Tab-separated table of C-alpha atoms and ligand atoms in Angstrom:
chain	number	residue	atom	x	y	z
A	27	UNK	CA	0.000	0.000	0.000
A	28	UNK	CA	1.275	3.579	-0.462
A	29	UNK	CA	0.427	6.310	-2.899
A	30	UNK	CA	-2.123	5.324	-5.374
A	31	UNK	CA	0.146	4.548	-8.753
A	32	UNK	CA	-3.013	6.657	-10.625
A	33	UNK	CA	-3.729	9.830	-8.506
A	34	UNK	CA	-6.856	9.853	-7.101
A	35	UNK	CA	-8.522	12.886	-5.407
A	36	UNK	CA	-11.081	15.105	-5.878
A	37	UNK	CA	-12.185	17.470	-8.564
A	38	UNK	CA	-13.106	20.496	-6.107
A	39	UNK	CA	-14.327	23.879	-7.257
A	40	UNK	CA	-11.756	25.915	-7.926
A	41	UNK	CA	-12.817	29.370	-6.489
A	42	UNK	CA	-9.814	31.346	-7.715
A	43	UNK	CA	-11.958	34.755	-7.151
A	44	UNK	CA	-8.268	36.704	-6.865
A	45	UNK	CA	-6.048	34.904	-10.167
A	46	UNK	CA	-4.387	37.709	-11.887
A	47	UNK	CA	-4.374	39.927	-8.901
A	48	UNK	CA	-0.713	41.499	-7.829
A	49	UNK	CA	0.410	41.127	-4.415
A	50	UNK	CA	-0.630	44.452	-2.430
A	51	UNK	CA	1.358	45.276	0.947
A	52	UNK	CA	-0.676	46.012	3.674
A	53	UNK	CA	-0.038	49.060	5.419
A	54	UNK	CA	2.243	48.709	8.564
A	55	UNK	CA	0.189	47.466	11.610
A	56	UNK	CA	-0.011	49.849	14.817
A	57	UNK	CA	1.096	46.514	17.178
A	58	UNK	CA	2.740	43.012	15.670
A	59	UNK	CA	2.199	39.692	17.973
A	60	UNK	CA	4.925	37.730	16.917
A	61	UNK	CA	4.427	34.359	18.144
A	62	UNK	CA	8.248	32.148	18.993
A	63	UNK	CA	6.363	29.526	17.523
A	64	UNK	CA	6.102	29.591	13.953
A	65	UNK	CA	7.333	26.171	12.645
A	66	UNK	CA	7.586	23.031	12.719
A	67	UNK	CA	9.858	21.969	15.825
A	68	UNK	CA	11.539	23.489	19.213
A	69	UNK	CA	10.204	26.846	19.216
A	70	UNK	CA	12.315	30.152	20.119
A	71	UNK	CA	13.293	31.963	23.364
A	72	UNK	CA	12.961	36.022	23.016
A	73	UNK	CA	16.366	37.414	22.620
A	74	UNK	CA	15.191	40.870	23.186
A	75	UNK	CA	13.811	42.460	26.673
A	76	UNK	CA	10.649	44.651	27.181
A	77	UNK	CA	11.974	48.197	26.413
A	78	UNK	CA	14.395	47.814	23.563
A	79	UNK	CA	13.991	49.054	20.192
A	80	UNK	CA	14.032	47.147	17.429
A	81	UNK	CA	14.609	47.690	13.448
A	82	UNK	CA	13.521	45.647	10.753
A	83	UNK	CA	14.910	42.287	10.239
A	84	UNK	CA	16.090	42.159	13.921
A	85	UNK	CA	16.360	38.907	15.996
A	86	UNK	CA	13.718	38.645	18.583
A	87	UNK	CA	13.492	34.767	19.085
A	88	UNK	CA	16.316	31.923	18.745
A	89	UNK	CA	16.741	28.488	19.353
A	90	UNK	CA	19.763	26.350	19.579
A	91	UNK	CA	17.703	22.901	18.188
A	92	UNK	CA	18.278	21.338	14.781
A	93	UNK	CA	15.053	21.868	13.887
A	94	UNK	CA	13.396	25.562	14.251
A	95	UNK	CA	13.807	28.971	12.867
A	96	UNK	CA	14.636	32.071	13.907
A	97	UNK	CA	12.186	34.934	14.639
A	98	UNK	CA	12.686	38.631	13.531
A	99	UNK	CA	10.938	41.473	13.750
A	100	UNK	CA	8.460	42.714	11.107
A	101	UNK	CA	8.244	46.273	12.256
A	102	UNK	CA	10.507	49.035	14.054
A	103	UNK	CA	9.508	50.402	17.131
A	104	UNK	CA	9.826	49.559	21.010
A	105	UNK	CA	9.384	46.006	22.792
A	106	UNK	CA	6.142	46.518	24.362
A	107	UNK	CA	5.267	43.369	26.054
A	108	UNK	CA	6.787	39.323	26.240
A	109	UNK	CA	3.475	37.845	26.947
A	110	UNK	CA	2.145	34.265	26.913
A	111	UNK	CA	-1.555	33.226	25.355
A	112	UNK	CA	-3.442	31.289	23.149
A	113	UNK	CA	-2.449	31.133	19.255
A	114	UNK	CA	-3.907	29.959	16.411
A	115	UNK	CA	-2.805	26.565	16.824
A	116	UNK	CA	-4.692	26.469	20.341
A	117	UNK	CA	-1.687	26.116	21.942
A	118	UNK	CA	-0.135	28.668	24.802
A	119	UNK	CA	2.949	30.430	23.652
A	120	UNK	CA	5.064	33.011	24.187
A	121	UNK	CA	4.653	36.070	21.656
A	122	UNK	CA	6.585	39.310	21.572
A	123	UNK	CA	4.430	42.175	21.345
A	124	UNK	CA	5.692	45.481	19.167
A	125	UNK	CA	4.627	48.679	19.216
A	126	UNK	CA	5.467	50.344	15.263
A	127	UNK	CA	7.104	53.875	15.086
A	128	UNK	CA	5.875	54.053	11.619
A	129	UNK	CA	8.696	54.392	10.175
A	130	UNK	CA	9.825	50.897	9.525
A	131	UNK	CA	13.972	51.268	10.120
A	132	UNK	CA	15.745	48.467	8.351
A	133	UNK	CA	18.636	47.085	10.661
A	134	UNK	CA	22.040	48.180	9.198
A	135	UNK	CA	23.583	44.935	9.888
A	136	UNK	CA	21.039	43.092	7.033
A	137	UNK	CA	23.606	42.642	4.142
A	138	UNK	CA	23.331	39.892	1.676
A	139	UNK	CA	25.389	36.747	2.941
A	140	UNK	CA	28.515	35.633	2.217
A	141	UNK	CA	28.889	31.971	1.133
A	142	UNK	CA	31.608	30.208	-0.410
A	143	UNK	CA	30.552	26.559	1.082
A	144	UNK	CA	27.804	24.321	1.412
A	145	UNK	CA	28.388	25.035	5.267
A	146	UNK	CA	28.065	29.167	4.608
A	147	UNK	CA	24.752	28.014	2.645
A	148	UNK	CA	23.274	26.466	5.400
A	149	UNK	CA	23.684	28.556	7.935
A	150	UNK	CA	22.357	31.294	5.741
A	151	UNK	CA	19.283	29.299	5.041
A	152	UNK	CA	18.775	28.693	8.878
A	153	UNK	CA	19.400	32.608	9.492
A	154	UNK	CA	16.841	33.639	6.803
A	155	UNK	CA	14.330	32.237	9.134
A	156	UNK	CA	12.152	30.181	6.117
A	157	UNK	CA	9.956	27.734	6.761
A	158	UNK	CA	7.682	26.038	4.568
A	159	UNK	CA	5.222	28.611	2.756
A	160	UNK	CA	3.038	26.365	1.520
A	161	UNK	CA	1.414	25.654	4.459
A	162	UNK	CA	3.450	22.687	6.723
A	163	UNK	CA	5.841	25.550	7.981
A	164	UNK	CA	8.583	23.108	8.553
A	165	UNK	CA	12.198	24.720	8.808
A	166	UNK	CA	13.502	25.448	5.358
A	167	UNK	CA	17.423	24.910	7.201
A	168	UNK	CA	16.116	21.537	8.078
A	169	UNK	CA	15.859	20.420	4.522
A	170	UNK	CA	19.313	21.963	2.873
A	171	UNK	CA	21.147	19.899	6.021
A	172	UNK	CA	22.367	17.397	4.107
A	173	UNK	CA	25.436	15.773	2.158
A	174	UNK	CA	25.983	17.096	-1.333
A	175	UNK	CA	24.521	14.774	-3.602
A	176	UNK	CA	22.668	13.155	-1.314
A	177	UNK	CA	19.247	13.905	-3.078
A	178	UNK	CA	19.477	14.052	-7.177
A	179	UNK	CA	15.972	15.790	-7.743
A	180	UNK	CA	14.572	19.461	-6.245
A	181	UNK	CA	10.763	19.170	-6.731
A	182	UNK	CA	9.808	22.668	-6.853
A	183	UNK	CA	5.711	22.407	-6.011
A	184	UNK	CA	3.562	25.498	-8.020
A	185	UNK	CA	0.462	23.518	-7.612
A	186	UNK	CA	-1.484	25.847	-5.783
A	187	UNK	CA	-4.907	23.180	-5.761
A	188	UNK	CA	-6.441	24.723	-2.617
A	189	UNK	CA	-9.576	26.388	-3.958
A	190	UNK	CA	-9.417	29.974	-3.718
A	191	UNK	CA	-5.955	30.175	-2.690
A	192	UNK	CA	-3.789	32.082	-5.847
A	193	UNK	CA	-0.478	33.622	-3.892
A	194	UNK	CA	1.788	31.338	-5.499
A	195	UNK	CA	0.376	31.747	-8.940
A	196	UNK	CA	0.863	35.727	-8.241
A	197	UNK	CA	4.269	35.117	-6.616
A	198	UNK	CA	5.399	32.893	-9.740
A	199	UNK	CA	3.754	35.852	-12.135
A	200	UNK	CA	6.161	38.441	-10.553
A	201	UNK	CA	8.706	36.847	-8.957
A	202	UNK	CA	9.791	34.318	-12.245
A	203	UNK	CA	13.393	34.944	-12.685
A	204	UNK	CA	13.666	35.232	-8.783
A	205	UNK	CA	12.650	31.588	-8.344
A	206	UNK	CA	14.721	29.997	-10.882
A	207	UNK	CA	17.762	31.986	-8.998
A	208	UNK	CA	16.523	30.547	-5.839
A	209	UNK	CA	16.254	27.101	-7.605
A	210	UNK	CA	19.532	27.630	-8.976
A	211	UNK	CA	21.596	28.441	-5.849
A	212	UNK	CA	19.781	25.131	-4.075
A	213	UNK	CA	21.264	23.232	-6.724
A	214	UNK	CA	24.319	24.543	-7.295
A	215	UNK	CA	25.332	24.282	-3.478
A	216	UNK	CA	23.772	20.805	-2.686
A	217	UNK	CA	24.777	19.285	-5.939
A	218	UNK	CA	21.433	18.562	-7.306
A	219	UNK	CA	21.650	17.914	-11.102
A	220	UNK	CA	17.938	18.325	-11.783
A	221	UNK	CA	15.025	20.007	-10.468
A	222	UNK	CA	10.970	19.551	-12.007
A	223	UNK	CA	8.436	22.573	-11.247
A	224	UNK	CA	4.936	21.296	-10.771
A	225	UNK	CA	2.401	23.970	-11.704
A	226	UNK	CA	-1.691	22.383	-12.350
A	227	UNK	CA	-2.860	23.646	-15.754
A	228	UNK	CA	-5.169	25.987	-14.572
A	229	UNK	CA	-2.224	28.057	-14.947
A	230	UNK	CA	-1.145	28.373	-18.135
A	231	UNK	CA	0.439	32.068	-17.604
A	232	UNK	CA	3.060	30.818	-14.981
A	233	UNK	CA	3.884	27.649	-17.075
A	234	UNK	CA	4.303	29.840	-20.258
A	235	UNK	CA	6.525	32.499	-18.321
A	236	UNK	CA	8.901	29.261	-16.664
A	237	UNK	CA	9.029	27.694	-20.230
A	238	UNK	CA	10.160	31.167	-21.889
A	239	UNK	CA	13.146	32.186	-19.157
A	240	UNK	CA	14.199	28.299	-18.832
A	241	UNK	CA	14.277	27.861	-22.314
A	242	UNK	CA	17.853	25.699	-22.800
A	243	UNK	CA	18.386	24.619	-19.506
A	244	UNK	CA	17.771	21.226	-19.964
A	245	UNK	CA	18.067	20.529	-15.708
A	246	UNK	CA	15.029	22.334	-14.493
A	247	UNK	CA	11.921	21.315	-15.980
A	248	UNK	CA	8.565	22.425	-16.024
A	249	UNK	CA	5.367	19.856	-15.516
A	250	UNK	CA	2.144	20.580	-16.732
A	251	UNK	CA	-0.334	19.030	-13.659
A	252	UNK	CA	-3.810	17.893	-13.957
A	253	UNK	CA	-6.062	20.131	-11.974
A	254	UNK	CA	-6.846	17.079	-9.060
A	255	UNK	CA	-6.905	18.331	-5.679
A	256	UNK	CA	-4.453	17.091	-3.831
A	257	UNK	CA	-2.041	17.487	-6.474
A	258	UNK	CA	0.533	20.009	-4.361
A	259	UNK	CA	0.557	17.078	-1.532
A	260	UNK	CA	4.304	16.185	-1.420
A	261	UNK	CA	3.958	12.606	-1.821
A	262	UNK	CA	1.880	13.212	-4.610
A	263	UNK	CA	3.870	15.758	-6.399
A	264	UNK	CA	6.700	13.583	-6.067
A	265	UNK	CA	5.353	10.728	-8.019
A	266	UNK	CA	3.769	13.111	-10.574
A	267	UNK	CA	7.008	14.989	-11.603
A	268	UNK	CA	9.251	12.325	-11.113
A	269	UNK	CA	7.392	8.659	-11.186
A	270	UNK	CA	9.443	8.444	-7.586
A	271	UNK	CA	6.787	6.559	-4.779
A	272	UNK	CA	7.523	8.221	-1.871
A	273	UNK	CA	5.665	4.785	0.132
A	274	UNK	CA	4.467	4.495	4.086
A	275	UNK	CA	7.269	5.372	6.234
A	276	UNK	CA	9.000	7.071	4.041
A	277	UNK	CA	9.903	10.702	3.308
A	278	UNK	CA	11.016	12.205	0.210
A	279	UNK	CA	14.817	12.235	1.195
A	280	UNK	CA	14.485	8.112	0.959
A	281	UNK	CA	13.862	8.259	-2.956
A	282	UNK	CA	16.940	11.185	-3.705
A	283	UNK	CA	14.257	14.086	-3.646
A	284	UNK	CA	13.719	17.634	-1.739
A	285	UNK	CA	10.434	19.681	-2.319
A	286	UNK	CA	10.175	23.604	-1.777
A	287	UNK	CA	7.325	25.325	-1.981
A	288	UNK	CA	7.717	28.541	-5.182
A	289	UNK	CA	6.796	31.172	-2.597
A	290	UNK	CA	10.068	29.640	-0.286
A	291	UNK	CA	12.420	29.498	-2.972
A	292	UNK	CA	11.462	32.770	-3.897
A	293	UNK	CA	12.045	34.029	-0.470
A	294	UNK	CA	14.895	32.356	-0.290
A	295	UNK	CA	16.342	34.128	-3.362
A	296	UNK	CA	15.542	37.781	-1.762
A	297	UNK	CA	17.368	36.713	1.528
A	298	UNK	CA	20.321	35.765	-0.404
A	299	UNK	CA	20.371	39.090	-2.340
A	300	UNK	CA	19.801	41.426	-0.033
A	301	UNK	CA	19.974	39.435	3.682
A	302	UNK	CA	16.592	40.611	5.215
A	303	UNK	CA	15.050	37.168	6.272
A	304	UNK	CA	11.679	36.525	6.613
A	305	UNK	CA	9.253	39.255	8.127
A	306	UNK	CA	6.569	39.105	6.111
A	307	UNK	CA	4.440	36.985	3.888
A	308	UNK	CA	2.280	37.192	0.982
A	309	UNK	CA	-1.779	35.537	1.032
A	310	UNK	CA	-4.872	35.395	-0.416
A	311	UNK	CA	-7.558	36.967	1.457
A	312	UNK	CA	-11.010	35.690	0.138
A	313	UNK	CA	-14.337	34.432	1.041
A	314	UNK	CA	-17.760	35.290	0.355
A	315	UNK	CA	-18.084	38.320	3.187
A	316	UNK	CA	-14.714	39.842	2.097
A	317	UNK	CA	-15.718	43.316	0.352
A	318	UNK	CA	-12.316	43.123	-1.512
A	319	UNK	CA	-10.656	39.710	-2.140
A	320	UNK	CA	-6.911	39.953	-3.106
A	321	UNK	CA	-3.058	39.073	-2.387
A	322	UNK	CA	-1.459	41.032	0.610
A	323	UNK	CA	1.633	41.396	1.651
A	324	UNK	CA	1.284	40.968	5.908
A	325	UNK	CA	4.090	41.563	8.324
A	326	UNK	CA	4.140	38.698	10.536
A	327	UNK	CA	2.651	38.624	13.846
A	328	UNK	CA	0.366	41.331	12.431
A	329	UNK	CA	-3.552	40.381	13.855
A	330	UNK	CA	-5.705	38.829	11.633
A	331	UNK	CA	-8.508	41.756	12.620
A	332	UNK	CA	-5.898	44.141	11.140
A	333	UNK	CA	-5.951	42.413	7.653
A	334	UNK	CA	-9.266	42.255	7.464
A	335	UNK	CA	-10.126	45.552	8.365
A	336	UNK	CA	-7.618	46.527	5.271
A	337	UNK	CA	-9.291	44.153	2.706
A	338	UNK	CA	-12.656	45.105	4.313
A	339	UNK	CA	-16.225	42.938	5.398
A	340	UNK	CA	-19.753	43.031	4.789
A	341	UNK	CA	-20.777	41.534	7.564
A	342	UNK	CA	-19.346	39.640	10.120
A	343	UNK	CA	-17.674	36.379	9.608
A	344	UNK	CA	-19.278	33.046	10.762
A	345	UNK	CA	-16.217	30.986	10.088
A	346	UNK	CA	-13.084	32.211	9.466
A	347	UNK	CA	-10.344	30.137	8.096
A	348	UNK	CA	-6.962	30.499	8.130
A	349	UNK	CA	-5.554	28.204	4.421
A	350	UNK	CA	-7.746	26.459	2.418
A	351	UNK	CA	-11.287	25.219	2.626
A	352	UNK	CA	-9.656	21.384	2.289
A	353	UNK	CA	-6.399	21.792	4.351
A	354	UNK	CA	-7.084	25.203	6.416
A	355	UNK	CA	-8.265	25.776	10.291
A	356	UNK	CA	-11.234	27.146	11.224
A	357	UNK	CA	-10.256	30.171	14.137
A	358	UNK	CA	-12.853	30.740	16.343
A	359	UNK	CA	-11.544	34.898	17.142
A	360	UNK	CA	-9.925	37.632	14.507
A	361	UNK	CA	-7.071	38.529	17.136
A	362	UNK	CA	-4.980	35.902	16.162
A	363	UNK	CA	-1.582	36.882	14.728
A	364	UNK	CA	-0.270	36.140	11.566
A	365	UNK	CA	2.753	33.887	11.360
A	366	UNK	CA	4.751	32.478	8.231
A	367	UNK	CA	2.885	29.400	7.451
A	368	UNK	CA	-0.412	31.091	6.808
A	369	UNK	CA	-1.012	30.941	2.931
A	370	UNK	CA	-4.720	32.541	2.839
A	371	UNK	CA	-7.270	34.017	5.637
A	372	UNK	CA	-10.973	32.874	4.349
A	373	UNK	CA	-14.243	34.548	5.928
A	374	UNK	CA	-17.203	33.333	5.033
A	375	UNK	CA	-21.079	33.752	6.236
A	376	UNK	CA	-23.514	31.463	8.337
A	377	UNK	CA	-25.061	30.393	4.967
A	378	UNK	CA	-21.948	29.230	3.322
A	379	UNK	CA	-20.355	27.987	6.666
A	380	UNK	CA	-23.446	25.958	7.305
A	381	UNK	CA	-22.401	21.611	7.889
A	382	UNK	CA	-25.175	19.669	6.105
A	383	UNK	CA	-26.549	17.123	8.686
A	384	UNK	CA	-24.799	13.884	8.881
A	385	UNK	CA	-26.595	10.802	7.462
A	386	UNK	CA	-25.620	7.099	7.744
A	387	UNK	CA	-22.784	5.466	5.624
A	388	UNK	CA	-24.628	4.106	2.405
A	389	UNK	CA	-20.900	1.985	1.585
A	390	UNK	CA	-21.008	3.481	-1.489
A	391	UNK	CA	-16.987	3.615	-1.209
A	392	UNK	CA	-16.153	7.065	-2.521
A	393	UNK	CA	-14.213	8.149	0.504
A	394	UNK	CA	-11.652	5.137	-0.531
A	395	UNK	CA	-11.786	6.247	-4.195
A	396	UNK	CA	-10.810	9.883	-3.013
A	397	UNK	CA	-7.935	9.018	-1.003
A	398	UNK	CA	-4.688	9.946	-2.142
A	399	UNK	CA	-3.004	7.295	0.263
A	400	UNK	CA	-4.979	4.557	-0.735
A	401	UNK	CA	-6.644	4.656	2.897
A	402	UNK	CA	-10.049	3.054	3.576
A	403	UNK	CA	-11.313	6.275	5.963
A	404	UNK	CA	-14.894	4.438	6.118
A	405	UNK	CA	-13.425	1.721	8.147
A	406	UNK	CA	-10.986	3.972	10.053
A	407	UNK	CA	-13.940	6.138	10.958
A	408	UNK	CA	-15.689	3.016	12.153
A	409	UNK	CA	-12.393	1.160	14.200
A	410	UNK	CA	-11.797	4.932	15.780
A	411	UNK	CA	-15.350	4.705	16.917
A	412	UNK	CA	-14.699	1.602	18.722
A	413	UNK	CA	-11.552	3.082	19.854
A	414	UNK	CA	-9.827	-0.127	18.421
A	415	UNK	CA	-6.285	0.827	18.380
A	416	UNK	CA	-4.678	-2.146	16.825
A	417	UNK	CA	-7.296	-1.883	13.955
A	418	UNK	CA	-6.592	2.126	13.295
A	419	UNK	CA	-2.717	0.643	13.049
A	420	UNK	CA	-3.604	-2.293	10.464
A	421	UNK	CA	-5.360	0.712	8.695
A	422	UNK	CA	-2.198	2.670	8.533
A	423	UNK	CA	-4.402	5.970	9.778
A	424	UNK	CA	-1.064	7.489	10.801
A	425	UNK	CA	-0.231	7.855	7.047
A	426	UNK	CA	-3.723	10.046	6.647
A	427	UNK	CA	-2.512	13.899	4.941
A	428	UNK	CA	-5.027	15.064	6.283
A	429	UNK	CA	-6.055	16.068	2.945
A	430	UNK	CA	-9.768	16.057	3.613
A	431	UNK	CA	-10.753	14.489	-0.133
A	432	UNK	CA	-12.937	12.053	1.787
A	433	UNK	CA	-14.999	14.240	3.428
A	434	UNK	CA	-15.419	16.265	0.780
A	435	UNK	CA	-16.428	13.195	-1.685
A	436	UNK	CA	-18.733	11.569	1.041
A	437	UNK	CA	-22.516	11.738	0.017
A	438	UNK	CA	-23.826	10.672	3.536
A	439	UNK	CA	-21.347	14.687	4.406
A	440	UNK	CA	-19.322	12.348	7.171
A	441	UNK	CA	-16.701	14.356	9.205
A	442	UNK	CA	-14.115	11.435	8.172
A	443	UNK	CA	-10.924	13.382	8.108
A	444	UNK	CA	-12.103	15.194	11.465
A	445	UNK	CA	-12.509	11.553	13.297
A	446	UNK	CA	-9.175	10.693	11.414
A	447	UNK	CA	-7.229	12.965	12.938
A	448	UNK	CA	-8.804	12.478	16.519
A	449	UNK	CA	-8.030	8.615	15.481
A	450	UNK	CA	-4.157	9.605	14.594
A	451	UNK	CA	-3.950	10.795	18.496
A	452	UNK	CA	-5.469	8.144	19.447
A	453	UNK	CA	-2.659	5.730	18.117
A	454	UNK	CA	-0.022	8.116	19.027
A	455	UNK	CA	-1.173	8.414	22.819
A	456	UNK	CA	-1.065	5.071	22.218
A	457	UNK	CA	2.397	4.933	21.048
A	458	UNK	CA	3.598	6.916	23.869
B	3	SF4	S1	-7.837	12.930	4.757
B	3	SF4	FE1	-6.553	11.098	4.989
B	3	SF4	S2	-7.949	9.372	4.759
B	3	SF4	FE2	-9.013	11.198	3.978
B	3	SF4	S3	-8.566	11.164	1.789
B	3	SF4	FE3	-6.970	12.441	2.718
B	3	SF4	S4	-5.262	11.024	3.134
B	3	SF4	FE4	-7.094	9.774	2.743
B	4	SF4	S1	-18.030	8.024	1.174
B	4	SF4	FE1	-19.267	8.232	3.039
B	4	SF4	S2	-21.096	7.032	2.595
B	4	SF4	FE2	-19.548	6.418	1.098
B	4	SF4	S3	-18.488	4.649	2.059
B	4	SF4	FE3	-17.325	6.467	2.619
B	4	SF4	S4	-18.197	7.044	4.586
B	4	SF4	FE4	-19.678	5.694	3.671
């Protein structure tokens, strides 16, 4: 069992209300909340004290671990508060709170770095402070640290098949040449001799403008994707570019490959050129009560209230979702702050937000058809209700993406991937 050898998924709605729209900056928030936990992994300590002032691209939160990244500020101004409360993962963490001068000073120390090894590129990566942009947020630093030639193929995922989300397809409209430098520089300093972009066909623009500046450079090459939600899933964009099966208990570094994200590498490329990491990001902002849908730029840790009240409402959110309708959390307040792994903030009214009542399972089967992983979620959905652990393991529900094509495809509107990933704790308690 693994990844299906014929992609299966969903054909979802695409939504794309804001294709073709640039990216907008947003104004410079009054306060940031930048959380020390932004990632995947150990999260930061503050490495600045209530009182100080800070510039723009300053270090505010570090960590020693192998796997984190480090936190800078978004905004100068004064160190208002180091307080501790809920995020928007529902866990309690530490945030530093910053109050803007305006004028947004950049620190003179942020020069572009100086590499000459695959050690200097590394460390440059970790200081940039990436993380995944596509929505996993794990440590960009975490994938370069590695041997040279230890992986032969950079997967470089344009995908984008989250309905209304479209930030990567703007980032890849306007930020073209910057990519393929970013691609470039990953290759060049961890020896990989090829790298395939995976962009869905629903965008033809970004494919065309790849194809015309990588025209005779036969190493990076561009793949046309079927529009298939979850095509951007890295397992899946794996075996589409590359044939590669990236199989259960496996990750992509066990069949030679890496996979960025286009927004990442693009970052990546600006860090390298000019050495201000990561202190803001770029997302869609959509949804059927938003007054004007469109790509922002945010400073992190800048509240989710704050971008809304820039893109403006007309009315008051029911849900509001932070990432896609398939893959994104619902957040049950607007103060939340905005970190680096948030692609898209969705609002949408009590009509629209509305579950359809839950009927009984007609075995009709669709909800294995849909899965990407070749998962039965009917009969996961039924072992988790017995709470039979040794069942949910036979199933393999740890290997669940938590892609959410089987509750989307389910007629009798089942909350399957919600009782798989209550049955994934389960196992893991379990585990422990
Ligand atoms: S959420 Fe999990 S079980 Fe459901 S379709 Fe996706 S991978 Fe399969
Ligand atoms: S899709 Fe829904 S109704 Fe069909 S088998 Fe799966 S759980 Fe049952």
């Amino acid at each position: 069992m693994g990844l299906s050898r014929h992609l299966k998924g969903v054909h979802v709605k695409h939504s794309k209300n804001t294709a073709g729209m640039p990216i907008i900056p947003m104004p410079v928030p009054e306060r940031v909340y930048i959380p020390m936990v932004q990632h995947i992994g150990a999260p930061c300590t503050p490495v600045v004290k209530v009182g100080d002032t800070v510039k723009v691209g300053q270090l505010i939160g570090n960590s020693d671990q192998r796997i984190s990244a480090p936190v800078h500020s978004s905004v100068s101004g004064t160190v208002e508060a180091i307080t501790q409360g809920m995020t928007q993962y529902g866990r309690v963490d530490t945030s530093v709170v910053i109050k803007s001068d305006g004028k947004q000073e950049l620190l003179d120390t942020v020069l572009p770095p100086e590499i000459n090894s695959l050690e200097d590129f590394v460390k440059a990566v970790r200081n940039s402070g990436i993380v995944g942009l596509g929505g996993a947020g794990f440590p960009m630093s975490g994938k370069v640290n590695i041997k040279p030639g230890e992986v032969d193929v950079l997967v470089i995922n344009g995908a984008e098949c989250e309905p209304y989300i479209t930030v990567d397809h703007a980032v890849m409209l306007s930020y073209t040449q910057d990519i393929i430098d970013g691609i470039r520089a990953v290759m060049k300093w961890l020896e990989i001799p090829q790298c395939h972009i995976g962009i869905e066909s629903n965008k033809p623009d970004a494919i065309a403008r790849f194809n015309e500046l990588l025209a005779g450079d036969p190493a990076i090459k561009v793949h046309t994707l079927r529009q298939i939600y979850p095509q951007g899933a890295e397992r899946v964009i794996i075996y589409e570019t590359t044939g590669r099966i990236v199989s259960y208990g496996m990750i992509p570094w066990n069949v030679g490959c890496i996979v960025m994200n286009v927004t990442s590498v693009m970052k990546l490329q600006h860090f390298l050129r000019t050495g201000l990491p990561m202190v803001s990001r770029c997302m869609t902002v959509d949804g059927n009560v938003v007054l004007h849908p469109q790509n922002v730029d945010v400073p992190i840790g800048t509240p989710i209230s704050d971008v809304l009240e820039f893109c403006g409402l007309k009315e008051e959110p029911k849900k509001i979702l932070l990432g896609g309708p398939m893959m994104g959390r619902a957040v049950p307040r607007d103060d939340f702050a905005i970190v680096k792994a948030n692609n898209a903030i969705l609002c949408f009214n009590e009509a629209f937000a509305q579950q359809r009542k839950e009927t009984a399972c007609i075995n009709c089967g669709r909800c294995v058809a849909g899965c990407p992983m070749g998962l039965m979620p009917a009969k996961i959905s039924r072992a988790f209700k017995d709470k039979d652990i040794e069942a949910l393991k036979e199933l393999n529900v740890l290997y669940c993406m938590d892609c959410g094509s089987c509750s989307y495809s389910c007629p009798a509107r089942k909350q399957l991937n919600f009782e798989i990933k209550q049955a994934k704790a389960l196992v893991m308690e379990a585990k422990k």
